[in-house]
Amino acid sequence: MKADRRAVLKGGAAAATALALPGCEAPVSGGSGGANMALGHRLRDGAFPDPVQEAHVPLLIAGGGVAGLAAGWRLREAGFDDFLLIELEGQPGGNARCGRNGVSAYPLGAHYLPIPNREARGLRHMLRQFGMIVGDRDGHPIYDPLQLCADLQERLLWQGKWQEGLVPKTGLTPKDRADLAAFDRAMADFSRRRDAQGRPAFAIPIAYSAQDGDLLALDRISFAHWLDAQGWTSPVLRAHVRYACRDDYGAEPADLSAWAGVHYFASRRGFTADGAGDNDLTWPEGNGRLTRLMADRLGSRVVTGQIAFRARTDGKDAIVDVFDAARGTSIRYRADAVILAMPHFIASRLLGEKPDPAFSYAPWLVANITVDRAPAGKGSALAWDNVSATSASLGYVVATHQSASREGPTVLTWYMALSDMPPAAARRLLVERTDADWRRLVRDDLLEMNPDLAGAIRSIDLWKWGHAMIRPTPGFLWQVAPAERAAIRPPFFRAHSDMSGLSLFEEAHYQGMTAAEAALSSLGHAHETFL
């Protein structure tokens, strides 16, 4: 969910573990899915048969999330076609995958892409190719208005009434107003700041960020500690900051690097000609639109149901053993270069290394709720992004918001970051709590926001992300992640948002391009850089 950078949310502190789970109501129907836990556990336990055949491929990409697809897209753009991309799941896309029912397509995870910054050159090249950038004016890109989020973009349930935007308009104390104003000024200063080379203090991708000492020092403390040091104690500001941290990082301010916290508010400078720099690109299926278009470019080079379970070098070659889930047999690939486009904890197991505990992952629950009619409520009309100031969830987005007609049934994609407990405990809760109880929790939260939907809920489809995104804890962004990048040695290359420390589409795309260009250089394939 996207929080307005000027917004504040008061309340919403109820924990996922504390929400009531009534047991007498009629159960809500729906499906349940998530990452393939069975294959994931087999990888952890090493329970795969030895290969029965061997094949050679010049370049192998292991992992079909955003980074792996971006690597494949970059290879094709460079005119290199002799590669294979293997993916564990039945659908590529990682946490940008999507689903569909008889009412609408809908996201299973990431659901929008902010207008990219000027520094995201390679990403803009792809968006132009996909018809999302449709022209230029005075050197600035023009975006297709039909793919930009339509009005009303956001609304907040505040003091029993929906209001436009996410900034509460009533009930603020003088301390609230003073802290909010001071915070806004500080974030604006960070956004404008440049180093001696002209680099922004906070960039997207973060590789283009300034590295002044006082900025990097922010990564060594928590965001909560930094806020305390400023004397900003307003509960309204703190609630807003908490919402933002859970929204982009699945983490609480006390668990999050201050550099990452400031980055959320000071990094977005959408580069566009039409004054829509603070808008988002969005589609019914969310970022599944982008991953599908990338996968379409790769065609038959993408093979799903394949899990890489062992990797090593053999002289100059890379050896990767892969289990074919459909056939129940394993194959050994010998490659000149391999891009491991997967989270650190998986790549480490493949390489026979011990995962670094500094890599911590946030669990999420996503629910797609099919309803007979669109939500209403007192006050402002339905928006794309709908948030309650008193909910433990992050609210819901409306799959059909971009449609010309918004009448009739729709799908509401509801999000909850399980950030109020240690990640391992949250993963256990995802599995141990019954689907019926999760659906009751989702239903009750939605009806608390929209009592008008009573009797209109058709189904609630759950999607459980045990390792949804990397958590940029203190010290990770500018110590752990750089050390991991420096350890990369051919013929293996790494591509994942883990390598930057922020689980953003732009970061995964950049890491995929970086790995692809490094692999191309190692293979002696000439190319111009997109970086």
Short mmCIF file of C-alpha atoms in Angstrom, two decimals:
data_model
loop_
_atom_site.label_atom_id
_atom_site.label_comp_id
_atom_site.label_asym_id
_atom_site.label_seq_id
_atom_site.Cartn_x
_atom_site.Cartn_y
_atom_site.Cartn_z
CA MET A 1 0.00 0.00 0.00
CA LYS A 2 1.22 3.50 -0.77
CA ALA A 3 1.13 6.16 1.91
CA ASP A 4 0.85 9.77 0.86
CA ARG A 5 4.23 11.34 1.72
CA ARG A 6 2.40 14.18 3.46
CA ALA A 7 -0.01 11.88 5.23
CA VAL A 8 -0.37 10.94 8.85
CA LEU A 9 -2.35 8.13 10.39
CA LYS A 10 -3.41 8.17 13.98
CA GLY A 11 -4.07 4.88 15.71
CA GLY A 12 -3.94 1.56 13.88
CA ALA A 13 -1.74 0.02 16.56
CA ALA A 14 -3.74 -3.17 17.08
CA ALA A 15 -1.56 -6.23 16.64
CA ALA A 16 -2.30 -9.02 14.19
CA THR A 17 -2.06 -11.49 17.03
CA ALA A 18 -4.62 -9.61 19.11
CA LEU A 19 -7.45 -9.28 16.62
CA ALA A 20 -10.60 -11.07 17.67
CA LEU A 21 -11.40 -14.31 15.91
CA PRO A 22 -15.11 -14.98 16.45
CA GLY A 23 -16.03 -18.60 16.10
CA CYS A 24 -19.79 -18.62 15.61
CA GLU A 25 -20.30 -16.83 12.28
CA ALA A 26 -20.79 -18.74 9.05
CA PRO A 27 -17.43 -19.44 7.38
CA VAL A 28 -16.36 -17.40 4.37
CA SER A 29 -15.38 -19.37 1.27
CA GLY A 30 -12.22 -18.89 -0.76
CA GLY A 31 -8.88 -20.33 -1.76
CA SER A 32 -5.47 -20.20 -0.15
CA GLY A 33 -2.02 -20.05 -1.70
CA GLY A 34 1.50 -18.78 -1.36
CA ALA A 35 5.06 -19.65 -2.18
CA ASN A 36 5.58 -23.38 -2.78
CA MET A 37 6.39 -24.38 0.78
CA ALA A 38 6.84 -28.08 0.02
CA LEU A 39 9.54 -27.50 -2.60
CA GLY A 40 11.11 -24.83 -0.40
CA HIS A 41 11.40 -27.27 2.49
CA ARG A 42 12.86 -29.91 0.17
CA LEU A 43 15.52 -27.39 -0.81
CA ARG A 44 16.27 -26.72 2.84
CA ASP A 45 16.51 -30.44 3.59
CA GLY A 46 18.41 -31.37 0.40
CA ALA A 47 15.86 -34.06 -0.53
CA PHE A 48 16.37 -34.19 -4.32
CA PRO A 49 17.52 -37.05 -6.54
CA ASP A 50 20.88 -36.85 -8.27
CA PRO A 51 20.83 -35.70 -11.92
CA VAL A 52 20.22 -38.32 -14.57
CA GLN A 53 21.29 -36.17 -17.53
CA GLU A 54 23.48 -33.19 -18.35
CA ALA A 55 22.89 -30.24 -20.67
CA HIS A 56 24.90 -27.17 -21.65
CA VAL A 57 23.58 -23.63 -21.82
CA PRO A 58 25.80 -20.55 -22.25
CA LEU A 59 23.91 -18.60 -19.59
CA LEU A 60 21.43 -19.84 -16.99
CA ILE A 61 19.17 -17.60 -14.90
CA ALA A 62 17.90 -19.36 -11.77
CA GLY A 63 14.86 -17.48 -10.47
CA GLY A 64 11.96 -15.82 -12.27
CA GLY A 65 11.05 -12.95 -9.97
CA VAL A 66 11.40 -9.32 -11.01
CA ALA A 67 15.21 -9.44 -10.91
CA GLY A 68 15.48 -12.65 -12.93
CA LEU A 69 12.99 -11.43 -15.52
CA ALA A 70 14.80 -8.08 -15.72
CA ALA A 71 18.09 -9.92 -16.29
CA GLY A 72 16.51 -11.90 -19.12
CA TRP A 73 14.96 -8.75 -20.58
CA ARG A 74 18.35 -7.00 -20.47
CA LEU A 75 20.06 -9.93 -22.22
CA ARG A 76 17.54 -9.80 -25.04
CA GLU A 77 17.93 -6.04 -25.35
CA ALA A 78 21.67 -6.64 -25.79
CA GLY A 79 21.00 -9.16 -28.55
CA PHE A 80 21.99 -12.16 -26.45
CA ASP A 81 19.41 -14.93 -26.84
CA ASP A 82 21.20 -18.13 -25.85
CA PHE A 83 20.03 -18.43 -22.27
CA LEU A 84 17.46 -20.25 -20.14
CA LEU A 85 15.48 -18.96 -17.15
CA ILE A 86 14.20 -21.52 -14.65
CA GLU A 87 11.60 -20.77 -11.98
CA LEU A 88 10.41 -22.86 -9.02
CA GLU A 89 6.80 -21.66 -9.07
CA GLY A 90 4.21 -22.35 -11.75
CA GLN A 91 4.11 -18.64 -12.65
CA PRO A 92 7.06 -16.23 -12.89
CA GLY A 93 6.89 -12.84 -11.22
CA GLY A 94 7.99 -13.38 -7.61
CA ASN A 95 6.09 -11.14 -5.19
CA ALA A 96 4.65 -9.27 -8.20
CA ARG A 97 2.56 -12.25 -9.29
CA CYS A 98 -1.14 -11.90 -9.94
CA GLY A 99 -4.39 -13.86 -10.11
CA ARG A 100 -7.74 -13.59 -11.83
CA ASN A 101 -11.34 -14.64 -11.25
CA GLY A 102 -14.61 -14.04 -13.07
CA VAL A 103 -14.77 -10.45 -11.82
CA SER A 104 -11.25 -9.08 -12.33
CA ALA A 105 -7.54 -9.66 -12.41
CA TYR A 106 -5.88 -8.79 -9.09
CA PRO A 107 -2.41 -8.64 -7.50
CA LEU A 108 -1.05 -11.25 -5.12
CA GLY A 109 1.57 -8.82 -3.88
CA ALA A 110 3.05 -5.62 -5.31
CA HIS A 111 0.37 -3.53 -6.99
CA TYR A 112 1.87 -0.30 -8.31
CA LEU A 113 5.01 1.37 -9.65
CA PRO A 114 5.67 5.02 -8.78
CA ILE A 115 6.75 7.26 -11.66
CA PRO A 116 10.50 6.48 -11.85
CA ASN A 117 13.17 8.98 -10.91
CA ARG A 118 15.50 10.52 -13.49
CA GLU A 119 18.27 8.13 -12.39
CA ALA A 120 16.23 5.00 -13.29
CA ARG A 121 17.34 5.11 -16.95
CA GLY A 122 17.10 1.40 -17.71
CA LEU A 123 13.63 1.11 -16.19
CA ARG A 124 12.37 4.05 -18.28
CA HIS A 125 13.73 2.34 -21.39
CA MET A 126 11.59 -0.70 -20.57
CA LEU A 127 8.48 1.34 -19.77
CA ARG A 128 8.81 3.10 -23.12
CA GLN A 129 9.09 -0.26 -24.85
CA PHE A 130 5.95 -1.49 -23.04
CA GLY A 131 3.87 1.53 -24.08
CA MET A 132 3.72 3.15 -20.65
CA ILE A 133 5.88 6.08 -21.76
CA VAL A 134 4.25 7.38 -24.94
CA GLY A 135 6.36 10.42 -25.85
CA ASP A 136 8.54 13.27 -24.64
CA ARG A 137 8.26 16.98 -24.03
CA ASP A 138 11.33 19.14 -23.46
CA GLY A 139 13.37 16.05 -22.67
CA HIS A 140 10.88 14.74 -20.11
CA PRO A 141 8.89 11.51 -20.61
CA ILE A 142 5.12 11.58 -21.08
CA TYR A 143 3.23 8.70 -19.48
CA ASP A 144 0.06 7.11 -20.79
CA PRO A 145 -2.66 8.76 -18.66
CA LEU A 146 -4.80 5.62 -18.81
CA GLN A 147 -2.10 3.69 -16.95
CA LEU A 148 -1.64 6.31 -14.27
CA CYS A 149 -3.75 5.94 -11.15
CA ALA A 150 -7.12 7.63 -11.69
CA ASP A 151 -8.78 9.95 -9.18
CA LEU A 152 -9.70 9.45 -6.39
CA GLN A 153 -6.30 8.09 -5.45
CA GLU A 154 -6.54 7.86 -1.67
CA ARG A 155 -9.01 8.19 1.16
CA LEU A 156 -8.82 7.75 4.91
CA LEU A 157 -11.44 6.55 7.36
CA TRP A 158 -10.97 9.12 10.11
CA GLN A 159 -13.27 9.70 13.07
CA GLY A 160 -16.05 7.64 11.50
CA LYS A 161 -16.00 9.35 8.10
CA TRP A 162 -14.09 8.85 4.85
CA GLN A 163 -12.05 11.84 3.77
CA GLU A 164 -9.99 12.43 0.62
CA GLY A 165 -6.26 11.93 1.10
CA LEU A 166 -4.49 10.35 4.02
CA VAL A 167 -3.96 13.49 6.11
CA PRO A 168 -6.38 13.79 9.05
CA LYS A 169 -8.11 17.14 8.90
CA THR A 170 -9.46 17.30 12.44
CA GLY A 171 -8.36 16.52 15.98
CA LEU A 172 -4.71 17.60 15.68
CA THR A 173 -2.98 19.19 18.69
CA PRO A 174 -0.46 22.04 18.41
CA LYS A 175 2.31 19.47 19.09
CA ASP A 176 1.01 17.28 16.27
CA ARG A 177 1.04 20.19 13.84
CA ALA A 178 4.49 21.37 14.92
CA ASP A 179 6.08 17.91 14.63
CA LEU A 180 4.41 17.23 11.30
CA ALA A 181 5.64 20.52 9.90
CA ALA A 182 9.18 19.95 11.17
CA PHE A 183 9.23 16.43 9.77
CA ASP A 184 8.01 17.65 6.37
CA ARG A 185 10.71 20.33 6.27
CA ALA A 186 13.41 17.80 7.13
CA MET A 187 12.26 15.36 4.44
CA ALA A 188 12.10 18.16 1.87
CA ASP A 189 15.67 19.16 2.75
CA PHE A 190 16.84 15.56 2.36
CA SER A 191 15.04 15.32 -0.98
CA ARG A 192 16.77 18.46 -2.32
CA ARG A 193 20.22 17.60 -1.00
CA ARG A 194 23.03 16.71 -3.44
CA ASP A 195 26.65 15.74 -2.86
CA ALA A 196 29.73 17.27 -4.51
CA GLN A 197 29.21 15.02 -7.56
CA GLY A 198 25.56 16.07 -7.87
CA ARG A 199 24.15 12.78 -6.63
CA PRO A 200 20.90 12.92 -4.64
CA ALA A 201 21.13 12.07 -0.97
CA PHE A 202 18.43 9.40 -1.45
CA ALA A 203 18.09 7.91 -4.92
CA ILE A 204 16.13 5.11 -6.59
CA PRO A 205 17.93 2.82 -7.33
CA ILE A 206 19.93 3.47 -4.16
CA ALA A 207 23.19 2.75 -6.02
CA TYR A 208 23.01 6.35 -7.27
CA SER A 209 22.70 7.81 -3.76
CA ALA A 210 25.24 10.15 -2.17
CA GLN A 211 27.56 8.53 0.36
CA ASP A 212 28.38 11.43 2.65
CA GLY A 213 29.39 10.31 6.13
CA ASP A 214 26.46 11.88 7.96
CA LEU A 215 24.03 10.20 5.57
CA LEU A 216 25.59 6.76 5.91
CA ALA A 217 25.55 7.18 9.69
CA LEU A 218 21.76 7.06 9.50
CA ASP A 219 22.03 3.40 8.53
CA ARG A 220 23.66 2.55 11.86
CA ILE A 221 20.66 3.55 13.99
CA SER A 222 16.97 2.77 13.94
CA PHE A 223 14.39 5.13 12.49
CA ALA A 224 12.66 5.27 15.90
CA HIS A 225 15.95 6.27 17.57
CA TRP A 226 16.50 9.02 14.99
CA LEU A 227 12.97 10.38 15.51
CA ASP A 228 13.54 10.38 19.27
CA ALA A 229 16.73 12.37 18.78
CA GLN A 230 14.77 15.04 16.88
CA GLY A 231 12.25 15.31 19.71
CA TRP A 232 9.37 14.39 17.41
CA THR A 233 7.06 12.53 19.76
CA SER A 234 3.65 13.38 18.30
CA PRO A 235 1.57 10.16 18.25
CA VAL A 236 0.05 11.31 14.96
CA LEU A 237 3.46 11.60 13.32
CA ARG A 238 4.62 8.33 14.86
CA ALA A 239 1.53 6.52 13.57
CA HIS A 240 2.20 7.86 10.09
CA VAL A 241 5.83 6.77 10.21
CA ARG A 242 4.80 3.33 11.43
CA TYR A 243 2.34 3.00 8.57
CA ALA A 244 5.02 3.99 6.05
CA CYS A 245 7.59 1.55 7.44
CA ARG A 246 5.16 -1.36 7.44
CA ASP A 247 3.94 -0.33 4.00
CA ASP A 248 7.25 -0.41 2.10
CA TYR A 249 9.41 -2.59 4.35
CA GLY A 250 7.11 -4.81 6.42
CA ALA A 251 8.94 -3.60 9.54
CA GLU A 252 8.42 -1.40 12.58
CA PRO A 253 10.33 1.90 12.95
CA ALA A 254 12.31 0.45 15.87
CA ASP A 255 13.51 -2.44 13.66
CA LEU A 256 14.33 -0.35 10.61
CA SER A 257 17.42 1.57 9.54
CA ALA A 258 16.93 5.34 9.81
CA TRP A 259 18.45 5.64 6.33
CA ALA A 260 15.68 3.40 4.97
CA GLY A 261 13.06 5.34 6.90
CA VAL A 262 14.16 8.69 5.50
CA HIS A 263 14.49 7.12 2.03
CA TYR A 264 10.76 6.36 2.01
CA PHE A 265 9.92 10.04 2.36
CA ALA A 266 12.85 11.73 0.56
CA SER A 267 13.64 9.55 -2.46
CA ARG A 268 10.67 9.92 -4.82
CA ARG A 269 11.19 12.55 -7.51
CA GLY A 270 9.09 11.26 -10.39
CA PHE A 271 10.65 12.39 -13.69
CA THR A 272 7.86 13.33 -16.08
CA ALA A 273 6.66 16.10 -18.37
CA ASP A 274 3.04 16.15 -17.36
CA GLY A 275 3.17 17.16 -13.71
CA ALA A 276 2.27 13.66 -12.56
CA GLY A 277 5.58 12.93 -10.85
CA ASP A 278 3.86 11.96 -7.61
CA ASN A 279 1.46 9.57 -9.33
CA ASP A 280 1.72 5.81 -9.79
CA LEU A 281 1.39 3.37 -12.64
CA THR A 282 -1.17 0.73 -11.71
CA TRP A 283 -3.29 -1.97 -13.31
CA PRO A 284 -5.98 -4.40 -12.09
CA GLU A 285 -3.34 -7.13 -11.73
CA GLY A 286 -0.82 -4.74 -10.14
CA ASN A 287 2.83 -5.24 -11.07
CA GLY A 288 1.84 -8.57 -12.58
CA ARG A 289 1.34 -6.48 -15.73
CA LEU A 290 5.05 -5.66 -15.78
CA THR A 291 6.28 -9.17 -15.02
CA ARG A 292 3.99 -10.66 -17.67
CA LEU A 293 5.32 -8.27 -20.30
CA MET A 294 8.89 -9.12 -19.34
CA ALA A 295 8.14 -12.85 -19.41
CA ASP A 296 6.46 -12.49 -22.81
CA ARG A 297 9.69 -11.00 -24.15
CA LEU A 298 11.55 -14.12 -23.04
CA GLY A 299 9.05 -16.61 -24.52
CA SER A 300 10.07 -20.27 -24.33
CA ARG A 301 13.29 -19.39 -22.53
CA VAL A 302 11.23 -19.37 -19.30
CA VAL A 303 10.62 -22.83 -17.82
CA THR A 304 8.57 -23.11 -14.61
CA GLY A 305 8.39 -25.90 -12.02
CA GLN A 306 12.19 -26.10 -11.91
CA ILE A 307 14.10 -25.75 -8.66
CA ALA A 308 17.85 -25.22 -8.59
CA PHE A 309 19.12 -27.08 -5.54
CA ARG A 310 22.93 -27.26 -5.86
CA ALA A 311 25.54 -25.04 -7.51
CA ARG A 312 29.32 -25.15 -7.78
CA THR A 313 32.18 -24.37 -10.12
CA ASP A 314 34.05 -26.93 -12.24
CA GLY A 315 37.08 -25.19 -13.67
CA LYS A 316 35.74 -22.22 -15.63
CA ASP A 317 32.23 -23.70 -15.83
CA ALA A 318 29.31 -23.28 -13.48
CA ILE A 319 27.40 -26.43 -12.54
CA VAL A 320 23.77 -26.16 -11.40
CA ASP A 321 21.65 -29.17 -10.48
CA VAL A 322 17.92 -28.63 -11.09
CA PHE A 323 14.89 -30.68 -10.06
CA ASP A 324 11.98 -30.88 -12.50
CA ALA A 325 8.87 -31.03 -10.29
CA ALA A 326 6.59 -32.38 -13.02
CA ARG A 327 8.90 -35.24 -14.08
CA GLY A 328 10.32 -35.96 -10.64
CA THR A 329 13.86 -36.10 -12.03
CA SER A 330 16.92 -33.89 -11.89
CA ILE A 331 19.12 -32.45 -14.63
CA ARG A 332 22.62 -30.99 -14.42
CA TYR A 333 23.25 -27.76 -16.31
CA ARG A 334 26.78 -26.81 -17.30
CA ALA A 335 26.95 -23.09 -18.07
CA ASP A 336 29.51 -20.42 -18.90
CA ALA A 337 27.70 -17.99 -16.59
CA VAL A 338 24.89 -18.30 -14.05
CA ILE A 339 22.70 -15.54 -12.61
CA LEU A 340 21.29 -16.54 -9.23
CA ALA A 341 18.15 -14.39 -9.14
CA MET A 342 16.85 -15.49 -5.76
CA PRO A 343 16.89 -14.42 -2.11
CA HIS A 344 20.12 -14.74 -0.18
CA PHE A 345 18.91 -17.58 2.03
CA ILE A 346 18.15 -19.72 -1.03
CA ALA A 347 21.29 -18.80 -3.01
CA SER A 348 23.45 -19.60 0.02
CA ARG A 349 22.01 -23.09 0.31
CA LEU A 350 22.63 -23.73 -3.38
CA LEU A 351 26.27 -22.74 -3.01
CA GLY A 352 26.73 -24.78 0.16
CA GLU A 353 27.17 -21.71 2.32
CA LYS A 354 25.55 -20.82 5.62
CA PRO A 355 22.92 -18.07 5.24
CA ASP A 356 23.87 -14.81 6.92
CA PRO A 357 21.38 -14.08 9.75
CA ALA A 358 21.65 -10.37 8.92
CA PHE A 359 19.32 -11.12 5.99
CA SER A 360 15.88 -10.91 7.59
CA TYR A 361 12.58 -11.25 5.73
CA ALA A 362 9.14 -9.78 6.43
CA PRO A 363 6.03 -12.03 6.33
CA TRP A 364 2.79 -10.69 4.81
CA LEU A 365 -0.81 -11.75 4.36
CA VAL A 366 -2.64 -10.64 1.21
CA ALA A 367 -6.34 -11.29 0.71
CA ASN A 368 -8.36 -10.75 -2.45
CA ILE A 369 -11.97 -10.17 -1.46
CA THR A 370 -14.64 -10.50 -4.13
CA VAL A 371 -17.69 -8.38 -3.35
CA ASP A 372 -21.05 -7.93 -5.09
CA ARG A 373 -20.81 -4.16 -4.99
CA ALA A 374 -18.18 -1.52 -4.50
CA PRO A 375 -17.65 -0.16 -0.97
CA ALA A 376 -19.33 3.12 -0.09
CA GLY A 377 -19.38 4.84 3.30
CA LYS A 378 -19.92 8.31 4.71
CA GLY A 379 -17.84 11.09 3.24
CA SER A 380 -15.50 10.86 0.27
CA ALA A 381 -16.20 8.42 -2.53
CA LEU A 382 -14.31 5.18 -3.06
CA ALA A 383 -10.61 5.62 -3.90
CA TRP A 384 -7.96 3.31 -5.32
CA ASP A 385 -6.21 3.16 -1.94
CA ASN A 386 -8.50 2.97 1.12
CA VAL A 387 -7.04 3.08 4.63
CA SER A 388 -8.55 3.06 8.10
CA ALA A 389 -6.83 5.04 10.84
CA THR A 390 -7.77 2.42 13.45
CA SER A 391 -7.04 -0.83 11.60
CA ALA A 392 -4.06 -3.14 12.10
CA SER A 393 -4.15 -3.82 8.36
CA LEU A 394 -2.85 -1.53 5.63
CA GLY A 395 -6.30 -1.27 4.07
CA TYR A 396 -7.26 -2.28 0.55
CA VAL A 397 -6.91 -1.26 -3.08
CA VAL A 398 -9.67 -1.67 -5.67
CA ALA A 399 -8.82 -3.88 -8.64
CA THR A 400 -11.37 -2.24 -10.94
CA HIS A 401 -10.44 1.35 -10.07
CA GLN A 402 -8.97 1.97 -13.54
CA SER A 403 -12.13 0.78 -15.30
CA ALA A 404 -14.35 3.21 -17.19
CA SER A 405 -17.34 1.88 -15.24
CA ARG A 406 -17.03 1.15 -11.52
CA GLU A 407 -20.51 -0.26 -11.04
CA GLY A 408 -21.21 -3.85 -10.03
CA PRO A 409 -18.94 -6.43 -8.37
CA THR A 410 -15.25 -5.85 -7.77
CA VAL A 411 -12.19 -7.31 -6.04
CA LEU A 412 -10.57 -5.62 -3.06
CA THR A 413 -6.91 -6.50 -2.42
CA TRP A 414 -6.30 -6.27 1.33
CA TYR A 415 -2.83 -6.17 2.92
CA MET A 416 -1.38 -6.90 6.34
CA ALA A 417 2.30 -6.78 7.30
CA LEU A 418 2.86 -9.12 10.25
CA SER A 419 5.44 -6.77 11.73
CA ASP A 420 4.38 -6.72 15.38
CA MET A 421 6.26 -9.95 16.21
CA PRO A 422 9.58 -11.54 15.23
CA PRO A 423 9.51 -12.71 11.59
CA ALA A 424 9.96 -16.38 12.49
CA ALA A 425 6.97 -16.22 14.85
CA ALA A 426 4.90 -14.48 12.19
CA ARG A 427 5.74 -17.20 9.66
CA ARG A 428 4.59 -19.83 12.13
CA LEU A 429 1.37 -17.89 12.69
CA LEU A 430 0.70 -17.77 8.94
CA VAL A 431 0.82 -21.56 8.84
CA GLU A 432 -0.68 -22.50 12.20
CA ARG A 433 -3.71 -20.20 12.20
CA THR A 434 -6.45 -21.83 10.15
CA ASP A 435 -7.56 -20.37 6.84
CA ALA A 436 -11.07 -20.04 8.25
CA ASP A 437 -9.74 -17.87 11.09
CA TRP A 438 -7.68 -15.75 8.72
CA ARG A 439 -10.75 -15.19 6.56
CA ARG A 440 -12.79 -14.16 9.60
CA LEU A 441 -10.06 -11.70 10.54
CA VAL A 442 -10.00 -10.23 7.03
CA ARG A 443 -13.80 -10.08 6.84
CA ASP A 444 -14.18 -8.40 10.22
CA ASP A 445 -11.50 -5.84 9.40
CA LEU A 446 -13.16 -5.01 6.07
CA LEU A 447 -16.62 -4.73 7.64
CA GLU A 448 -15.21 -2.48 10.35
CA MET A 449 -14.10 -0.14 7.57
CA ASN A 450 -17.17 -0.69 5.40
CA PRO A 451 -20.28 -1.91 7.27
CA ASP A 452 -22.17 -1.30 4.01
CA LEU A 453 -20.57 -4.47 2.62
CA ALA A 454 -22.46 -6.72 5.04
CA GLY A 455 -23.94 -9.54 2.98
CA ALA A 456 -21.95 -8.56 -0.14
CA ILE A 457 -18.77 -10.60 0.40
CA ARG A 458 -18.64 -13.53 -2.04
CA SER A 459 -15.25 -14.99 -1.20
CA ILE A 460 -11.89 -14.26 0.40
CA ASP A 461 -8.82 -15.75 -1.28
CA LEU A 462 -5.71 -15.76 0.91
CA TRP A 463 -2.11 -15.49 -0.21
CA LYS A 464 0.61 -16.04 2.40
CA TRP A 465 4.11 -14.64 1.93
CA GLY A 466 6.49 -16.11 4.49
CA HIS A 467 9.53 -14.27 3.07
CA ALA A 468 7.86 -11.41 1.22
CA MET A 469 10.68 -8.87 1.34
CA ILE A 470 14.08 -8.11 2.79
CA ARG A 471 13.98 -6.00 5.97
CA PRO A 472 16.51 -3.11 5.87
CA THR A 473 17.51 -3.36 9.53
CA PRO A 474 20.22 -1.04 10.93
CA GLY A 475 23.57 -1.62 9.25
CA PHE A 476 22.20 -3.67 6.38
CA LEU A 477 22.03 -1.16 3.52
CA TRP A 478 25.54 0.25 3.69
CA GLN A 479 27.44 -2.57 5.40
CA VAL A 480 25.90 -6.01 4.86
CA ALA A 481 24.57 -5.54 1.31
CA PRO A 482 27.78 -3.95 -0.08
CA ALA A 483 29.84 -6.79 1.39
CA GLU A 484 27.53 -9.30 -0.27
CA ARG A 485 27.88 -7.55 -3.63
CA ALA A 486 31.66 -7.40 -3.29
CA ALA A 487 31.78 -11.18 -2.74
CA ILE A 488 30.31 -11.97 -6.18
CA ARG A 489 32.73 -13.95 -8.33
CA PRO A 490 32.22 -15.21 -11.91
CA PRO A 491 30.91 -17.51 -13.25
CA PHE A 492 28.16 -16.85 -10.66
CA PHE A 493 26.37 -13.51 -10.55
CA ARG A 494 23.65 -12.39 -8.15
CA ALA A 495 20.39 -10.58 -8.97
CA HIS A 496 17.79 -9.80 -6.34
CA SER A 497 16.48 -6.80 -4.40
CA ASP A 498 18.31 -8.39 -1.44
CA MET A 499 21.47 -7.05 -3.06
CA SER A 500 20.34 -3.48 -2.46
CA GLY A 501 18.34 -4.05 0.73
CA LEU A 502 15.05 -2.48 -0.37
CA SER A 503 12.31 -4.71 -1.77
CA LEU A 504 11.19 -2.29 -4.47
CA PHE A 505 10.46 -3.05 -8.11
CA GLU A 506 13.06 -0.48 -9.18
CA GLU A 507 15.76 -2.11 -7.04
CA ALA A 508 15.04 -5.64 -8.28
CA HIS A 509 15.00 -4.39 -11.88
CA TYR A 510 18.33 -2.59 -11.40
CA GLN A 511 19.97 -5.63 -9.78
CA GLY A 512 18.74 -7.81 -12.65
CA MET A 513 20.23 -5.44 -15.22
CA THR A 514 23.49 -5.20 -13.25
CA ALA A 515 23.90 -8.98 -13.13
CA ALA A 516 23.02 -9.34 -16.81
CA GLU A 517 25.55 -6.74 -17.91
CA ALA A 518 28.26 -8.29 -15.71
CA ALA A 519 27.51 -11.71 -17.20
CA LEU A 520 27.60 -10.29 -20.73
CA SER A 521 31.01 -8.77 -20.04
CA SER A 522 32.32 -12.08 -18.69
CA LEU A 523 31.12 -13.80 -21.88
CA GLY A 524 32.71 -11.15 -24.10
CA HIS A 525 29.38 -9.99 -25.54
CA ALA A 526 29.56 -6.32 -26.51
CA HIS A 527 26.80 -4.08 -25.16
CA GLU A 528 26.03 -0.50 -24.16
CA THR A 529 25.24 -0.06 -20.50
CA PHE A 530 21.78 0.81 -19.22
CA LEU A 531 23.19 1.54 -15.76
#
